C-alpha positions as a printed Julia matrix, in Angstrom:
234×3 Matrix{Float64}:
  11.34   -6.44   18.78
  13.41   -3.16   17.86
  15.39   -3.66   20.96
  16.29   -7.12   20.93
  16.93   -7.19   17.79
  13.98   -9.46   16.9
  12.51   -7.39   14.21
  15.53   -7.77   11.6
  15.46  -11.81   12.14
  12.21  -11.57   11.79
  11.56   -9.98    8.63
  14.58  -11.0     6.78
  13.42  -14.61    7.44
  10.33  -14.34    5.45
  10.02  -15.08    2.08
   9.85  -12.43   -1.11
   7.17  -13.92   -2.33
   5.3   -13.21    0.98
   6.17   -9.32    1.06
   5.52   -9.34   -2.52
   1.82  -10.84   -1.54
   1.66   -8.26    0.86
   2.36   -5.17   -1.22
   0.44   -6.69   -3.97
  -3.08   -7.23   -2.41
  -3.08   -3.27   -1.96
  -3.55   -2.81   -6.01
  -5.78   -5.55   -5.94
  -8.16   -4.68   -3.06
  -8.18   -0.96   -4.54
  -9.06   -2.02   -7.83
 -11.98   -4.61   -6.94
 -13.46   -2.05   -4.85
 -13.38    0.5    -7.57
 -14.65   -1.65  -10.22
 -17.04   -3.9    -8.82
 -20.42   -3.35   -7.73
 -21.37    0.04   -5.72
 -17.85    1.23   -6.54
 -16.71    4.55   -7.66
 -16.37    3.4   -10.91
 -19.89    2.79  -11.95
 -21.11    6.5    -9.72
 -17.97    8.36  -11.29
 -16.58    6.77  -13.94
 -16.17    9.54  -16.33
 -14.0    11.76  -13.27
 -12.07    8.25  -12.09
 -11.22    7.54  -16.13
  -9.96   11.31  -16.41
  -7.8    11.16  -13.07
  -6.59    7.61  -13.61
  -5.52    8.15  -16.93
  -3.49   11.42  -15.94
  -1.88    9.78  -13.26
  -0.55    6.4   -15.18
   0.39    9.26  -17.81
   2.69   11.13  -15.27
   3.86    7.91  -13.47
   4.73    5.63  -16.36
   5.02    7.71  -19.95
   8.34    7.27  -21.02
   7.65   10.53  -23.43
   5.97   12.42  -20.36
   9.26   12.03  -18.37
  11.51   13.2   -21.48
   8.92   16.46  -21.78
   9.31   17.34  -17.88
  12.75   18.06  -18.17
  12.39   20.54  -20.32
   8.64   21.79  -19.1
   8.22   23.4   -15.29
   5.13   22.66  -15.31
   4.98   19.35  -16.72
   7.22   18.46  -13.95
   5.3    20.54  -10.86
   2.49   17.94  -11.95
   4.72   14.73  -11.68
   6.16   15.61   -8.61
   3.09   16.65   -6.61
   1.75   12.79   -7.24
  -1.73   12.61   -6.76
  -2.78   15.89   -6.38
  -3.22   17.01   -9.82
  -4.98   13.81  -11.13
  -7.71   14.61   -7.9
  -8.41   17.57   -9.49
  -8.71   16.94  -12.69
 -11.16   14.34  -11.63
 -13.22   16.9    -9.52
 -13.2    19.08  -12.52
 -14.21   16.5   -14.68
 -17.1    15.43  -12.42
 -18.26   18.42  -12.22
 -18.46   19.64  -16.05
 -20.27   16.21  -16.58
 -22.63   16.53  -14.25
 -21.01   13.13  -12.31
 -20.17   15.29   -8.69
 -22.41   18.33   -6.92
 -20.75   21.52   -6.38
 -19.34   21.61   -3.03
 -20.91   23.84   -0.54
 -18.64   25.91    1.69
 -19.69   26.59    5.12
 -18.09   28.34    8.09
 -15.4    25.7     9.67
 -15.24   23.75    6.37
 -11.52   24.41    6.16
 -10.64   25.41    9.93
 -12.02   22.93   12.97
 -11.39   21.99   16.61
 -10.72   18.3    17.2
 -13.81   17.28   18.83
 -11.8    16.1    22.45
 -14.93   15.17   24.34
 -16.18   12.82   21.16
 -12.62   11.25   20.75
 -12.18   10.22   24.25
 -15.58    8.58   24.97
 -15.67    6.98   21.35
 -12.24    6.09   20.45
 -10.11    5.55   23.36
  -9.55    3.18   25.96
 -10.57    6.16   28.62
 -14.21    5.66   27.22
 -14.8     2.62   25.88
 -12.11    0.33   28.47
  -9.81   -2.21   27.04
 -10.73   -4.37   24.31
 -10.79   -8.05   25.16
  -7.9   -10.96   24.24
  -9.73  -11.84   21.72
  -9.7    -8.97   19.7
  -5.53   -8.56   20.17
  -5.86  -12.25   18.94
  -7.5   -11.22   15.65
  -5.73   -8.13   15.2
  -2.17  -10.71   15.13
  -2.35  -11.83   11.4
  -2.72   -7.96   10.7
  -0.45   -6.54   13.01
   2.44   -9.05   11.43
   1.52   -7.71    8.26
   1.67   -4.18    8.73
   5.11   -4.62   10.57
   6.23   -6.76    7.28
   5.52   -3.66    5.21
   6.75   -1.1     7.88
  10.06   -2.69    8.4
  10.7    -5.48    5.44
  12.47   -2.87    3.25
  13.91    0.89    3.92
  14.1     1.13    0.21
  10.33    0.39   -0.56
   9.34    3.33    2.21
  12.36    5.56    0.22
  10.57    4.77   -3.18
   6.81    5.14   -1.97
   7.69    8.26   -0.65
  10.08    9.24   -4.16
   6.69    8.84   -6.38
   3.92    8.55   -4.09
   2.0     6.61   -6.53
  -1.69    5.36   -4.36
  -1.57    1.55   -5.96
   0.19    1.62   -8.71
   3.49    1.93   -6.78
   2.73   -1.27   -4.57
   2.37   -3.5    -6.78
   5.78   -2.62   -9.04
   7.34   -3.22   -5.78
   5.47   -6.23   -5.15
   6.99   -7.87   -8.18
  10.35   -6.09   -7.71
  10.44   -8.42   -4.52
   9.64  -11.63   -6.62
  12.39  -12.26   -8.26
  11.49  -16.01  -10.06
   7.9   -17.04  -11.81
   7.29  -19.25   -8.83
   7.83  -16.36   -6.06
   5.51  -14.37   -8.4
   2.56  -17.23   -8.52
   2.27  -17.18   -4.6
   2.28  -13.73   -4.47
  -0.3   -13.27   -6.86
  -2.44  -16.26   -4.79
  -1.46  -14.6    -1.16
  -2.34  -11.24   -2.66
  -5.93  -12.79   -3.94
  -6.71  -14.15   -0.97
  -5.72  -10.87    1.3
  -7.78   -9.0    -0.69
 -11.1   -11.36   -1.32
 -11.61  -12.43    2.28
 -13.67  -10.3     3.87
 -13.27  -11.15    7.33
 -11.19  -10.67   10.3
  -9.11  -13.4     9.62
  -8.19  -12.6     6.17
  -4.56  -11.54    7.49
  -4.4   -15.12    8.6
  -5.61  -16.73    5.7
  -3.35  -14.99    3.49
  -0.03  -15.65    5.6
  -1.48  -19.44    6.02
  -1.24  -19.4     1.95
   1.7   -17.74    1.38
   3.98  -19.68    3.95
   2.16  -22.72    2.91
   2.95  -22.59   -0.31
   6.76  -21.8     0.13
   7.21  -25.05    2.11
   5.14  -26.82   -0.18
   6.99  -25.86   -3.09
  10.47  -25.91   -1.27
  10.64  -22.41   -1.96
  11.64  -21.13    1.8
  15.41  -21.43    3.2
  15.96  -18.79    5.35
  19.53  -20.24    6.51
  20.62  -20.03    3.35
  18.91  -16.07    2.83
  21.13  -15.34    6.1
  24.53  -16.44    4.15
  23.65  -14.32    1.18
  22.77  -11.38    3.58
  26.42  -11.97    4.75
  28.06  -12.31    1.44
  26.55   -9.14    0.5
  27.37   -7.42    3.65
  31.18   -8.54    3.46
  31.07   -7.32   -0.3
């Protein structure tokens, strides 16, 4: 698709509200598997509440981004992401009582790949080539990823700006709606993507979120193409 061209038709011809679907069942599927039942949240909550709260505090205070300026370390801790709000977490957990100490052992921080293992488990050289039907499930997905991979240079420049887990995905998910309708399917598309369980949840979720569009007359992508060129010309 890079070589003919393909992949720019492609992805310029689907709809914001689509990508913004995308990019917005991340935060959503994170979340619900955090909060609901067996997740981290109820094991951890103390540590996840302490590292949360530092990183929305680094990645959205107004005041905390006036203070870095002026403060080294205030800013080492903003721009190293997610690192500092892991450890504060560990930290946390551990003066709580929430996380065991870790045990150290020889090879904890230096390994060999296991080759052998990888080969007969992983690849093709040991398990053989997975049927049609399985490249027909994986579809839905695959589209998806390459929506998110190649929909925007600009998202990839700003996810890798603030590196900022969830959080980050969906601001850009409703950067890419830009009306209250384009924001109601992506909050739907993102719903679905992120409550079906299944192998076809991909599917689902593109089903919805193209559905909708049409339904709602929401979709021209002839008339996306002449704004591309407008803009291009300007």
């Amino acid at each position: 698709m890079g070589i003919t061209k393909l992949a720019d038709k492609f992805v310029h011809a689907v709809p914001d509200s689509v990508k913004g679907g995308i990019l917005l069942a991340a935060p959503v599927t994170v979340m619900a598997g955090q909060l609901g039942e067996g997740g981290n949240m109820h094991k951890y909550p103390l540590a996840i509440v302490a590292g949360v709260g530092l990183l929305i505090l680094i990645s959205f205070s107004d005041k905390y981004q006036e203070k870095r300026k002026t403060n080294k370390f205030l800013d080492l801790v903003a721009r190293y992401g997610n690192l500092f709000p892991y450890l504060l977490a560990m930290i946390v957990g551990l003066l709580v009582g929430e996380l065991d100490a870790p045990g150290l052992e020889i090879g904890t921080f230096i390994r060999l790949p296991h080759f052998r293992e990888v080969i007969d488990q992983v690849s093709i050289f040991g398990v053989g080539i997975p049927p049609v039907s399985m490249f027909v499930k994986a579809l839905p997905l695959a589209l998806v990823c390459y929506l998110i991979a190649f929909g925007d240079f600009v998202t990839t420049e700003t996810l890798v700006t603030e590196a900022r887990q969830a959080f980050v995905c969906a601001r850009i998910g409703m950067d890419y709606c830009k009306s209250d309708r384009d924001k109601m399917i992506a909050g739907v598309m993102a719903a679905v993507l992120a409550t079906q369980g299944s192998a076809w949840a991909s599917a689902w979720a593109l089903a919805v979120g193209f559905g909708l569009n049409i339904f709602l007359s929401n979709w021209n992508p002839f008339e996306k193409k002449a704004e591309q060129k407008e803009n291009s010309k300007s």
